[in-house]
Amino acid sequence: MSRIAYVNGAYVPLRSASISIQDRGFQFADSIYEVWAIRDGRMFDTDGHMTRLQRSLAELRITPPMNEATLMVVMRETMRRNRVTDGIVYVQVSRGAANRDHVFPAANTKPTLIVTAKNLDRAAISKRAASGIKVISASETRWQRRDIKSVNLLPNVLARQAAKERGAFEAWFVDENNLVTEGTSSSAWIVDADGVLRTRELSFDILHGITRGAVLKLAQERQMKVEERPFTMEEAKRAREAFITAASNAATAVVEIDGVAVGDGKPGPVTEALRAAYLGA
Ligand code: PDD
């Protein structure tokens, strides 16, 4: 157990070490980490792990909280304060704490940096290596369970930021079959060229939107032609209407997709009717 942690500039006892509940690592998994092995006080693959840390930061466009040399000093000091000679040193950097919003926070938001170090049971590790281990098979679900409203939202954050940088509000994810799954934080709908209201069927592929369910019911009650069936981006661009649903946005029209106007480029009647019905207007 690490007894002293480095947190954003201070060495603090682990039991009182804390970060904000608004930290993006906590809220969006918008965060990276590295782990180095230490044996007889020697750090293994020092440069390899540091290079990967820098790469992970660069890939996510998180500003390095300090330069490599200073980080190494902090890591060594954390090891020293915890008397770690055989174990690991752990570094985690998140995009920092900010009001919850998928898009990146203001550029001056300070990344969160934590460093911990702990001894591991060297005898147990050696014993394991001597006897060998067993493995089992697991299906590769990293991350194919979008039906769970988990905070594993890093891909959503990156897509939403890309949307913002291209002057859009939302991004729609497209799967390996070229079909739209859902938005980064909303369900995706169209009124297709034949006037059929469509949204993808429930499965592991999408979050089972509560607003989606309510809007679907309203549409059925109004005898609209509804199909729970996925659509392509091409179909969406040719659709009469497109819209999103989410707790934060009710039903909101999509008037442009990848630069192409949907319908006449204005919120359409079906969207407006469903929005009004949902809001009880
Ligand atoms: N997002 N799909 C995803 C990935 C979502 O994050 C959300 C909601 C929805 C719509 O679900 P509902 O209708 O139950 O709100 C679909 C919330 C609003 C958010 O992350 O802020």
XYZ file of C-alpha atoms and ligand atoms in Angstrom:
302
model
C 0.000 0.000 0.000
C 1.359 3.388 -0.973
C 1.312 5.587 2.133
C 2.280 8.852 0.510
C 0.884 10.075 -2.782
C 1.928 12.977 -4.936
C -1.194 14.909 -5.958
C -1.014 18.082 -8.017
C 2.125 19.477 -6.465
C 2.051 18.091 -2.921
C 3.067 14.890 -1.149
C 0.117 13.890 0.994
C -0.860 10.906 3.128
C -2.811 8.471 0.994
C -5.845 8.546 3.272
C -6.298 12.291 2.764
C -5.173 12.369 -0.888
C -8.077 13.510 -3.077
C -9.037 15.041 -6.373
C -12.182 16.830 -7.505
C -15.402 14.915 -8.154
C -15.443 16.959 -11.371
C -12.193 15.391 -12.497
C -12.519 14.262 -16.099
C -10.698 11.056 -15.316
C -13.543 10.194 -12.955
C -16.356 11.487 -15.147
C -15.185 10.491 -18.629
C -12.121 8.217 -18.279
C -10.434 11.215 -19.963
C -7.109 10.223 -18.518
C -3.946 8.193 -19.144
C -1.554 6.265 -16.907
C 1.765 4.425 -16.789
C 3.309 1.840 -14.519
C 7.028 1.166 -14.052
C 8.482 -1.901 -12.343
C 11.058 -1.473 -9.608
C 13.331 -4.280 -8.466
C 16.164 -3.836 -5.995
C 15.521 -0.116 -6.309
C 16.102 -0.207 -10.064
C 13.439 1.117 -12.397
C 12.875 -1.069 -15.463
C 12.346 0.210 -19.012
C 12.398 3.769 -17.747
C 12.540 5.366 -21.175
C 10.056 2.993 -22.793
C 7.346 3.793 -20.256
C 8.125 7.506 -20.320
C 7.917 7.572 -24.117
C 4.568 5.770 -24.021
C 3.298 8.189 -21.367
C 4.219 11.139 -23.591
C 2.631 9.460 -26.583
C -0.604 8.765 -24.690
C -0.722 12.416 -23.572
C -0.058 13.677 -27.090
C -2.687 11.361 -28.611
C -5.308 12.756 -26.227
C -3.928 16.313 -26.468
C -3.502 16.535 -22.703
C -0.808 19.056 -21.784
C 2.059 17.319 -19.958
C 1.774 18.563 -16.370
C 5.576 18.822 -16.063
C 8.652 17.962 -18.085
C 10.071 14.451 -18.064
C 13.049 15.233 -15.842
C 10.829 16.823 -13.190
C 8.354 13.972 -13.375
C 11.206 11.536 -12.847
C 12.247 13.485 -9.744
C 8.675 13.284 -8.421
C 8.504 9.559 -9.166
C 11.798 8.892 -7.374
C 10.744 11.030 -4.419
C 7.420 9.158 -4.217
C 9.341 5.865 -4.238
C 11.694 7.172 -1.558
C 8.917 8.417 0.722
C 7.165 5.046 0.440
C 10.421 3.097 0.802
C 9.710 1.225 -2.398
C 12.491 -1.086 -3.556
C 10.511 -3.935 -5.114
C 7.220 -2.931 -6.614
C 5.755 -0.367 -8.944
C 5.461 3.354 -9.416
C 2.172 4.551 -10.893
C 1.545 7.832 -12.736
C -1.875 9.054 -13.848
C -2.655 12.251 -15.714
C -6.185 13.412 -16.490
C -7.395 16.400 -18.486
C -8.215 18.019 -15.155
C -11.335 19.113 -13.321
C -14.027 21.172 -15.024
C -17.793 21.536 -15.200
C -19.114 18.360 -16.768
C -19.236 18.766 -20.546
C -18.058 16.251 -23.104
C -16.029 18.817 -25.065
C -12.561 19.689 -23.801
C -12.519 22.296 -21.034
C -10.832 25.723 -21.346
C -7.213 25.473 -22.476
C -5.986 26.816 -19.120
C -7.537 23.875 -17.221
C -4.703 22.256 -15.285
C -4.224 18.535 -15.869
C -4.470 16.391 -12.741
C -1.248 14.535 -11.898
C -1.006 11.797 -9.311
C 1.969 9.579 -8.516
C 1.901 6.620 -6.145
C 4.394 3.866 -5.434
C 4.048 0.607 -3.592
C 6.030 -2.504 -2.783
C 4.753 -5.800 -4.156
C 5.223 -9.221 -2.612
C 8.399 -10.267 -4.388
C 8.304 -13.792 -3.007
C 4.763 -14.320 -4.312
C 5.729 -12.962 -7.734
C 8.741 -15.274 -7.915
C 6.638 -18.207 -6.800
C 4.070 -17.463 -9.504
C 6.805 -17.299 -12.120
C 8.230 -20.582 -10.914
C 4.912 -22.449 -11.018
C 3.420 -20.724 -14.067
C -0.131 -19.397 -14.346
C -3.501 -20.386 -15.873
C -5.537 -18.210 -18.211
C -9.161 -18.315 -19.352
C -10.744 -16.909 -22.520
C -12.781 -13.692 -22.454
C -14.612 -12.076 -25.345
C -13.041 -8.821 -26.488
C -15.579 -6.303 -25.203
C -13.357 -3.246 -24.958
C -15.762 -1.497 -25.431
C -18.772 -3.089 -27.077
C -21.247 -2.709 -24.232
C -22.602 0.724 -25.017
C -25.917 -0.313 -23.502
C -24.339 0.202 -20.085
C -24.335 3.859 -19.092
C -20.739 3.641 -17.982
C -18.330 6.557 -17.685
C -16.073 4.835 -20.203
C -16.669 7.900 -22.357
C -13.283 8.760 -23.797
C -14.262 7.942 -27.412
C -17.400 10.026 -26.925
C -15.336 12.934 -25.601
C -12.929 12.815 -28.549
C -15.726 12.599 -31.134
C -17.655 15.409 -29.465
C -14.561 17.601 -29.436
C -13.992 16.817 -33.139
C -17.597 17.861 -33.801
C -17.074 21.145 -31.973
C -13.881 21.835 -33.909
C -15.821 21.338 -37.144
C -18.583 23.706 -36.078
C -21.052 20.954 -35.157
C -22.869 20.189 -31.914
C -22.879 16.400 -32.008
C -21.113 13.508 -33.739
C -22.855 10.338 -34.858
C -20.877 7.135 -34.536
C -20.873 4.852 -37.593
C -20.189 1.126 -37.090
C -18.152 -1.358 -39.161
C -21.212 -1.987 -41.368
C -21.447 1.712 -42.167
C -24.568 2.068 -40.008
C -25.153 4.861 -37.497
C -25.200 3.637 -33.908
C -25.926 6.795 -31.902
C -24.575 10.215 -30.967
C -21.814 10.798 -28.436
C -24.438 11.720 -25.840
C -27.746 11.283 -27.626
C -29.821 8.812 -29.638
C -29.949 9.265 -33.442
C -33.128 9.379 -35.525
C -34.255 10.119 -39.071
C -37.499 10.489 -40.953
C -36.279 8.681 -44.056
C -36.944 9.549 -47.701
C -40.125 7.414 -47.547
C -41.391 9.245 -44.466
C -40.607 6.421 -42.035
C -39.385 7.417 -38.579
C -36.288 5.327 -37.887
C -33.912 4.763 -35.013
C -31.608 1.853 -34.359
C -33.033 -1.140 -32.506
C -32.003 -1.810 -28.917
C -28.899 -3.975 -28.526
C -25.462 -3.830 -26.922
C -24.532 -1.315 -29.666
C -26.358 1.682 -28.218
C -27.354 3.183 -24.918
C -31.020 2.442 -24.354
C -32.024 6.075 -24.317
C -34.853 6.854 -21.943
C -35.900 9.814 -24.104
C -35.689 7.516 -27.145
C -38.170 5.129 -25.532
C -40.566 7.914 -24.588
C -40.422 9.534 -28.036
C -40.920 6.154 -29.723
C -44.073 5.618 -27.669
C -45.366 9.096 -28.544
C -44.764 8.423 -32.248
C -46.571 5.078 -32.083
C -49.508 6.659 -30.243
C -49.716 9.159 -33.081
C -49.858 6.324 -35.642
C -46.612 7.454 -37.253
C -44.789 4.892 -39.401
C -41.955 3.815 -37.113
C -39.172 1.274 -37.653
C -36.478 0.398 -35.172
C -33.890 -0.200 -37.867
C -30.425 1.311 -38.373
C -29.604 3.732 -41.159
C -26.473 4.828 -42.994
C -25.087 8.355 -43.043
C -26.077 8.490 -46.728
C -29.688 7.724 -45.804
C -29.494 10.363 -43.086
C -28.248 12.974 -45.560
C -31.101 12.123 -47.942
C -33.667 11.977 -45.126
C -36.604 14.360 -44.833
C -35.634 15.049 -41.229
C -33.058 13.990 -38.689
C -32.932 14.592 -34.969
C -31.385 13.568 -31.682
C -32.965 12.692 -28.362
C -31.378 12.952 -24.920
C -32.374 13.957 -21.429
C -30.431 17.194 -21.936
C -31.962 18.085 -25.321
C -35.408 16.410 -25.593
C -35.889 15.971 -29.369
C -33.654 18.394 -31.255
C -33.486 18.704 -35.028
C -30.332 17.933 -36.981
C -30.290 20.321 -39.940
C -26.875 19.516 -41.399
C -24.784 16.334 -41.577
C -21.146 16.505 -42.695
C -21.898 19.798 -44.418
C -25.018 18.507 -46.236
C -28.366 20.116 -45.428
C -31.036 17.705 -44.182
C -34.377 18.363 -45.897
C -34.711 22.101 -46.312
C -32.068 22.747 -43.670
C -34.596 23.695 -40.981
C -36.184 21.727 -38.142
C -38.914 19.588 -39.710
C -42.564 19.048 -38.714
C -42.169 15.516 -37.321
C -39.286 16.568 -35.084
C -41.174 19.646 -33.937
C -44.323 17.634 -33.234
C -42.441 15.011 -31.237
C -40.506 17.674 -29.341
C -43.709 19.469 -28.423
C -45.413 16.197 -27.465
C -42.469 15.161 -25.318
C -42.224 18.504 -23.548
C -45.994 18.523 -23.059
C -46.263 21.777 -24.981
N -26.341 11.361 -22.463
N -26.507 7.754 -26.011
C -25.503 8.180 -25.243
C -24.121 7.688 -25.527
C -25.747 9.089 -24.182
O -24.735 9.505 -23.410
C -27.067 9.555 -23.967
C -27.391 10.522 -22.855
C -28.099 9.073 -24.802
C -29.545 9.455 -24.608
O -30.043 8.842 -23.443
P -31.231 9.489 -22.580
O -32.345 9.742 -23.530
O -31.570 8.431 -21.576
O -30.692 10.770 -21.978
C -27.788 8.166 -25.808
C -26.481 12.268 -21.341
C -27.563 13.285 -21.545
C -25.109 12.882 -21.026
O -24.143 12.145 -21.117
O -25.025 14.076 -20.679
